[in-house]
CSV table of C-alpha atoms in Angstrom, one decimal:
chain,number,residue,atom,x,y,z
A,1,UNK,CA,21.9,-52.4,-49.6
A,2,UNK,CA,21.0,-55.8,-51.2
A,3,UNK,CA,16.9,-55.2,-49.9
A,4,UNK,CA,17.0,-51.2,-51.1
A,5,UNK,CA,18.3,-52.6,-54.7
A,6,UNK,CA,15.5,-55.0,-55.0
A,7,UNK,CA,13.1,-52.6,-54.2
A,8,UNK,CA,14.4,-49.9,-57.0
A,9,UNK,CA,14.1,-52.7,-59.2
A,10,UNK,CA,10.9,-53.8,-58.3
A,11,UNK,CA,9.0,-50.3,-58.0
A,12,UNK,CA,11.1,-49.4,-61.9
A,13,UNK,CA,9.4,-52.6,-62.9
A,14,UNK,CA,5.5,-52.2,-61.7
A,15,UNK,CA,6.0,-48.9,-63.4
A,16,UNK,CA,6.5,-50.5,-66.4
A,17,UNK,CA,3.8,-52.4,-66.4
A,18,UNK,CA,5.8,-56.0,-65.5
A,19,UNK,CA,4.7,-56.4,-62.3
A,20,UNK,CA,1.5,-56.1,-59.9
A,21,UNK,CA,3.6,-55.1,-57.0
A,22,UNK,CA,6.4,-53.6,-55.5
A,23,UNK,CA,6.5,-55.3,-52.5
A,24,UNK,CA,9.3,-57.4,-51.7
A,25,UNK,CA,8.1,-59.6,-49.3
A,26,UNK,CA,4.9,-60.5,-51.5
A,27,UNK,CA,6.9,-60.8,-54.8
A,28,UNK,CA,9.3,-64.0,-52.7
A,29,UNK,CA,6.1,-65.5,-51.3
A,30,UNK,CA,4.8,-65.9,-54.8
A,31,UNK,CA,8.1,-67.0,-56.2
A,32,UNK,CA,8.5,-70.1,-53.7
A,33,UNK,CA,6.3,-72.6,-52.4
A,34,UNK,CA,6.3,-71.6,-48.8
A,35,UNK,CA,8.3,-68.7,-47.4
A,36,UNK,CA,8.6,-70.0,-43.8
A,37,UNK,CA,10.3,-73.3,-45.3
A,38,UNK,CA,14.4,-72.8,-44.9
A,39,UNK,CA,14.5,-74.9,-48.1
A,40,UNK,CA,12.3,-72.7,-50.3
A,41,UNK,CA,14.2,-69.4,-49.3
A,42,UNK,CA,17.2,-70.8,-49.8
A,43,UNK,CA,16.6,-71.8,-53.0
A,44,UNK,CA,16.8,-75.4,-53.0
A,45,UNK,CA,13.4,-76.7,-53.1
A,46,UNK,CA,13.3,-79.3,-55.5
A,47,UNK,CA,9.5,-78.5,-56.4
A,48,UNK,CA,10.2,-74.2,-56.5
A,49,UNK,CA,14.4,-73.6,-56.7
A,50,UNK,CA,13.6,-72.6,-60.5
A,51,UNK,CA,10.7,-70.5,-60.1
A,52,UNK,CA,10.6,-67.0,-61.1
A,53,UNK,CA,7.7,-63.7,-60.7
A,54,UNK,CA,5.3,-63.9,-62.6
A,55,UNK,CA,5.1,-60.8,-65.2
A,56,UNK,CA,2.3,-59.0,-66.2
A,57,UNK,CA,2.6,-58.8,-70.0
A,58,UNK,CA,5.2,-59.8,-72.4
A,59,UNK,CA,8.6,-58.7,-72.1
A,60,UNK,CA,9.6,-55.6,-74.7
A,61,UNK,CA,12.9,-55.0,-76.0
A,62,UNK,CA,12.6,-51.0,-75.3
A,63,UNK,CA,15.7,-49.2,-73.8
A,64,UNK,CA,14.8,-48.7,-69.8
A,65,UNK,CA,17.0,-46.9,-67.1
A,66,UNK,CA,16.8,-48.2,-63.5
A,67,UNK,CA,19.3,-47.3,-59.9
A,68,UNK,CA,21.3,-49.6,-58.3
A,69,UNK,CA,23.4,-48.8,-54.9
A,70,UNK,CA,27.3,-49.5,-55.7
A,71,UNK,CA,30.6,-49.8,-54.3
A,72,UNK,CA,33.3,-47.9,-56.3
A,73,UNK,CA,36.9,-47.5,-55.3
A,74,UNK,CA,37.6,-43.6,-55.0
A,75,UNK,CA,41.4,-42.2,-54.7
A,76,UNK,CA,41.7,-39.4,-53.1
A,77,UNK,CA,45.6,-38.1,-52.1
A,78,UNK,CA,46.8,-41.4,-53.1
A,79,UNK,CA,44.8,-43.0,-51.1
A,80,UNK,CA,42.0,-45.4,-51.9
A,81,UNK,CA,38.8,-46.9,-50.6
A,82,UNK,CA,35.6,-47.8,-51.4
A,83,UNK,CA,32.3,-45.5,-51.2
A,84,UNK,CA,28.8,-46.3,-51.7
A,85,UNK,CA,27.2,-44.5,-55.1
A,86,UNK,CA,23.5,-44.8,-56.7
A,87,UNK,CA,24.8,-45.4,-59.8
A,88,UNK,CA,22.2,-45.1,-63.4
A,89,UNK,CA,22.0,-48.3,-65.2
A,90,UNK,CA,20.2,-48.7,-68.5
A,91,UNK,CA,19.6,-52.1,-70.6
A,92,UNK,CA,16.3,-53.4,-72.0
A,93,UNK,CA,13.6,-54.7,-70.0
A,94,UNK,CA,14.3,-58.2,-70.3
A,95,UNK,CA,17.6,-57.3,-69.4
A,96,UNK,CA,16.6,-55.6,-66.3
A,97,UNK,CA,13.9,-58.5,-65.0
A,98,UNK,CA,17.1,-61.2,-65.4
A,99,UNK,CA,18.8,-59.0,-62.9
A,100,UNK,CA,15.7,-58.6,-60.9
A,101,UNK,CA,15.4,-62.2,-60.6
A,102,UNK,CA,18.8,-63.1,-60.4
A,103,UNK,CA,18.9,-60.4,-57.0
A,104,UNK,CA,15.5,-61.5,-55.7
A,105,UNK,CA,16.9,-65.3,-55.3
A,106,UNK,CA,20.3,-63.5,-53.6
A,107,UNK,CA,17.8,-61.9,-51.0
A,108,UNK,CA,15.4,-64.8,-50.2
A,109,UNK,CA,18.3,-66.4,-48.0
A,110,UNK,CA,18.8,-62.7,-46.2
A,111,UNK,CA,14.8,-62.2,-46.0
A,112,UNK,CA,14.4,-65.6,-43.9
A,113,UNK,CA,17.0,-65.4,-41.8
A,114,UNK,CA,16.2,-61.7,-41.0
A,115,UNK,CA,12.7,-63.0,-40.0
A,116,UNK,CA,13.7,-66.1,-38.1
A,117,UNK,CA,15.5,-63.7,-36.3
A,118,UNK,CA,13.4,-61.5,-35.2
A,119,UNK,CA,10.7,-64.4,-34.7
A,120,UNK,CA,13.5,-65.9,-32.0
A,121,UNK,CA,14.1,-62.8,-30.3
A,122,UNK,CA,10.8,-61.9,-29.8
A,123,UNK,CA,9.6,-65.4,-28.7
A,124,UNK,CA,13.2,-65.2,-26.0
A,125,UNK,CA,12.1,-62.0,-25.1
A,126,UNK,CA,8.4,-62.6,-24.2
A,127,UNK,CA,9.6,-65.8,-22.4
A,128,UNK,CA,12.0,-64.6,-20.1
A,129,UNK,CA,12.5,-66.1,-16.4
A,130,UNK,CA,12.8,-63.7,-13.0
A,131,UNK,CA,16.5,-63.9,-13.5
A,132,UNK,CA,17.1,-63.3,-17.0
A,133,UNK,CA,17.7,-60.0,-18.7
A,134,UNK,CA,17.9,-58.8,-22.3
A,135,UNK,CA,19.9,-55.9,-23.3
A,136,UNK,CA,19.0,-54.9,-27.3
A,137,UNK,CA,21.8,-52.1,-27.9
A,138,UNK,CA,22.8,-49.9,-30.5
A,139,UNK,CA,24.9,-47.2,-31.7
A,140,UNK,CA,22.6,-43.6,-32.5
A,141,UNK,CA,23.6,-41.2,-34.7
A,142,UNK,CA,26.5,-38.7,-33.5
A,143,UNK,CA,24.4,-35.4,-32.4
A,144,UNK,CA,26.1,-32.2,-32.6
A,145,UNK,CA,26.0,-30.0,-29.7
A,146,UNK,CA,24.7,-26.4,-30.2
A,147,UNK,CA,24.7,-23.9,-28.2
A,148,UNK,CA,21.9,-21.2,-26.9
A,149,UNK,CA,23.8,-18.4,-28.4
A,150,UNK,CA,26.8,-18.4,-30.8
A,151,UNK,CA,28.9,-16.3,-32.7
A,152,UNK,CA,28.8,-16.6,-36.7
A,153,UNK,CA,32.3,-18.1,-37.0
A,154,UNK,CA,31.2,-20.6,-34.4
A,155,UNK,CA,28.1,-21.6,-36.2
A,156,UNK,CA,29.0,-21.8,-39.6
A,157,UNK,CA,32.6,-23.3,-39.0
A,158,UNK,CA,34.0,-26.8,-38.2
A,159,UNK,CA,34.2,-25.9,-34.5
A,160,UNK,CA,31.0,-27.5,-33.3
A,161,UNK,CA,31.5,-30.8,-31.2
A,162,UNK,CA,29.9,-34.1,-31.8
A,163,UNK,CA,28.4,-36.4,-29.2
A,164,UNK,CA,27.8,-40.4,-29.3
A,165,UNK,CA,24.5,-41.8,-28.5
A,166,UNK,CA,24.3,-45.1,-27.4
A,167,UNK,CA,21.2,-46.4,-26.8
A,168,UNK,CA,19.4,-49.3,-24.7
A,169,UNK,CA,16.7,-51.6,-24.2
A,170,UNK,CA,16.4,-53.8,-21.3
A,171,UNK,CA,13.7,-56.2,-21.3
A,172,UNK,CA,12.8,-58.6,-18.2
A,173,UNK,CA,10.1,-60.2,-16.8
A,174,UNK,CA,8.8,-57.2,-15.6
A,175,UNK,CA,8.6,-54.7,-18.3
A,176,UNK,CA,11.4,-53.0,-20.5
A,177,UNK,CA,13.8,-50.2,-19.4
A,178,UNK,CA,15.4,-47.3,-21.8
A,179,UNK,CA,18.7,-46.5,-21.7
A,180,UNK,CA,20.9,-43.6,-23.1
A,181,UNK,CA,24.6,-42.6,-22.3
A,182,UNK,CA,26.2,-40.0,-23.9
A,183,UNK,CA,29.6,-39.2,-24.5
A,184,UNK,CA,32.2,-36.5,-26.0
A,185,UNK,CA,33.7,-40.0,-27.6
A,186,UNK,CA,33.4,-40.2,-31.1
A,187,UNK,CA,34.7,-44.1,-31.0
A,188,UNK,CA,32.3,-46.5,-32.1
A,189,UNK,CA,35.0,-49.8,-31.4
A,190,UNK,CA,34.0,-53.0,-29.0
A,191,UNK,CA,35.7,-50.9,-26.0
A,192,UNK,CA,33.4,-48.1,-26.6
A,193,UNK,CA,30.6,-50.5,-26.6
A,194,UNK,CA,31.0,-51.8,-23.1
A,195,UNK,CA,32.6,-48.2,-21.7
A,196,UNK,CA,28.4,-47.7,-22.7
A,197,UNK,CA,26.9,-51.0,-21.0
A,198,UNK,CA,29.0,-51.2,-18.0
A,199,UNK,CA,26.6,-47.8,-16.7
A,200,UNK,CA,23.5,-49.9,-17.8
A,201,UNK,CA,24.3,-53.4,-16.4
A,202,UNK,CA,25.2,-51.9,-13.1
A,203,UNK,CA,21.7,-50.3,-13.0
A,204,UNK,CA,20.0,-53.3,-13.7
A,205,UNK,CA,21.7,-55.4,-11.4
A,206,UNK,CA,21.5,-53.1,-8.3
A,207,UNK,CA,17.7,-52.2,-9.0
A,208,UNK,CA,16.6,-55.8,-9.8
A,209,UNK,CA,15.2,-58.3,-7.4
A,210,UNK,CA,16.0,-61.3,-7.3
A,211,UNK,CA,19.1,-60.3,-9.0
A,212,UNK,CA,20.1,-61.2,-12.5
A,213,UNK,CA,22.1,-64.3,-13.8
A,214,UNK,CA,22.0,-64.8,-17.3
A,215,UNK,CA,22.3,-61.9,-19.5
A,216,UNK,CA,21.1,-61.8,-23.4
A,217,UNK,CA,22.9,-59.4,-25.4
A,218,UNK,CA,21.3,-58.8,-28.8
A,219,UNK,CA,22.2,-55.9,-31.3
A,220,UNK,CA,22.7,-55.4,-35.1
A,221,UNK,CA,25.1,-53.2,-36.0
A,222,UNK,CA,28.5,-53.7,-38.1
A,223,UNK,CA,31.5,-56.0,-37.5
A,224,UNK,CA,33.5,-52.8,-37.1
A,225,UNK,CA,31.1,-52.6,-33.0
A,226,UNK,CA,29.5,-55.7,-31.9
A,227,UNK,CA,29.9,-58.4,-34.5
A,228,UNK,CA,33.9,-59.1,-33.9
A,229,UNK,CA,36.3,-61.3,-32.4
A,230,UNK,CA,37.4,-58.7,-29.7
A,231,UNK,CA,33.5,-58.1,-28.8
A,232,UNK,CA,33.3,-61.5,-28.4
A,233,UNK,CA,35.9,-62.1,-25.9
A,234,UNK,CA,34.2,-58.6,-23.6
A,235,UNK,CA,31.4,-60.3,-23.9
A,236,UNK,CA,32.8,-63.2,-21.9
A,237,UNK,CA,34.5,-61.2,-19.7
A,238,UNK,CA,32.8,-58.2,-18.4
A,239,UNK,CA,29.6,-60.0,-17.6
A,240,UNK,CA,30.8,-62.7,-15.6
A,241,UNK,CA,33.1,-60.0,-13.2
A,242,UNK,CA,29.7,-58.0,-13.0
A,243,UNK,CA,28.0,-60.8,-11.3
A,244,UNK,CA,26.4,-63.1,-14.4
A,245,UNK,CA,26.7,-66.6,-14.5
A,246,UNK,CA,25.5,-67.1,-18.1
A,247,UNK,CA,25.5,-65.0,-21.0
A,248,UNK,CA,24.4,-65.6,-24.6
């Protein structure tokens, strides 16, 4: 959300006239003094933590309006929780490049990690030994299920079912693998997760030779699947009584 509201801000602005680009990842590079230095990003370089984009011509004082993505509490049968909006926001344009800069800085920290990341995962994942293997997992979309031929109430009512998608990537010295399982589940919990992997890592250790024994799990998705104290403890569980010796 933080990256998408950065980038409505940055596209209002070059159509204004305040910027030359819209491009996040160029607008941070020319904000710090070196955007692969942990220090610049995170906005503690002595020499660049003040530092702000350059604008293209003076600031006016003209009424703009700009979109943000928000969290609002909603109540709904006495019940409340909290749903994402894109709410309208208005101010002048000075007002609206403070905020701009003041999110930028919030995303620098986000924007290295998220590429130190990815530089460590491919750099593990092109240097894998013979007995190593690296599952990269996910959660799809939930597909509905349709049917050849159906009746009207059956296609326009809430009777169609729903199926989870839970796809894989395994990665070894080798090559790379695909996975998919599919269930009538609609649970997306750390159970779930490894009622999904068990199929996989029991395909990749009876069709692998030598056999694996150290297992690299990586994934993105929300606390609510993989990122979560329960997870955790699967993860240090169902490997080792598949056969593993290590897991990361």
């Amino acid at each position: 959300m933080d990256h998408e509201n950065v980038k409505l801000l940055s596209e209002k602005l070059q159509q204004k006239g305040l910027l030359k680009t819209s491009s996040v990842s160029e607008l941070l590079s020319a904000s710090v003094c070196n955007p692969d230095n942990m220090a610049c990003m995170y906005r503690i370089c002595a020499k660049c933590c003040y530092n702000e984009v350059e604008v293209s011509q003076p600031q006016t004082e003209e009424t703009v309006v700009w979109s943000q993505w928000v969290r609002k509490p909603v109540t709904e049968e006495q019940r409340t929780f909290m749903n994402f909006v894109k709410e309208t926001q208005n101010g002048t344009s000075s007002e609206m490049l403070e905020l701009f800069n003041r999110k930028l800085d919030g995303l620098a920290k986000h924007h290295f990690n998220w590429l130190h990341q990815a530089k460590e995962c491919r750099a593990l994942k092109d240097s894998l030994k013979d007995d190593e293997i690296v599952v990269h997992v996910d959660f799809a979309e939930n597909f509905g299920c349709k049917l050849n031929r159906e009746v009207q109430a059956f296609h326009f009512g809430g009777n169609r079912r729903q199926a989870t998608v839970h796809s894989c990537v395994a990665y070894s010295s080798d090559g790379v693998q695909s996975f998919a399982t599919i269930s009538g589940s609609l649970r997306h919990d750390e159970r779930a997760v490894w009622a999904h992997l068990e199929p996989v890592i029991k395909d990749v250790l009876d069709n692998r030779n030598p056999r694996p024994t150290t297992l690299h799990v990586m994934s993105d998705g929300p606390v609510t699947q993989y990122r979560n104290k329960k997870n955790f403890y699967l993860l240090s569980t169902i490997p080792f009584l598949s056969g593993f010796k290590q897991v990361t």
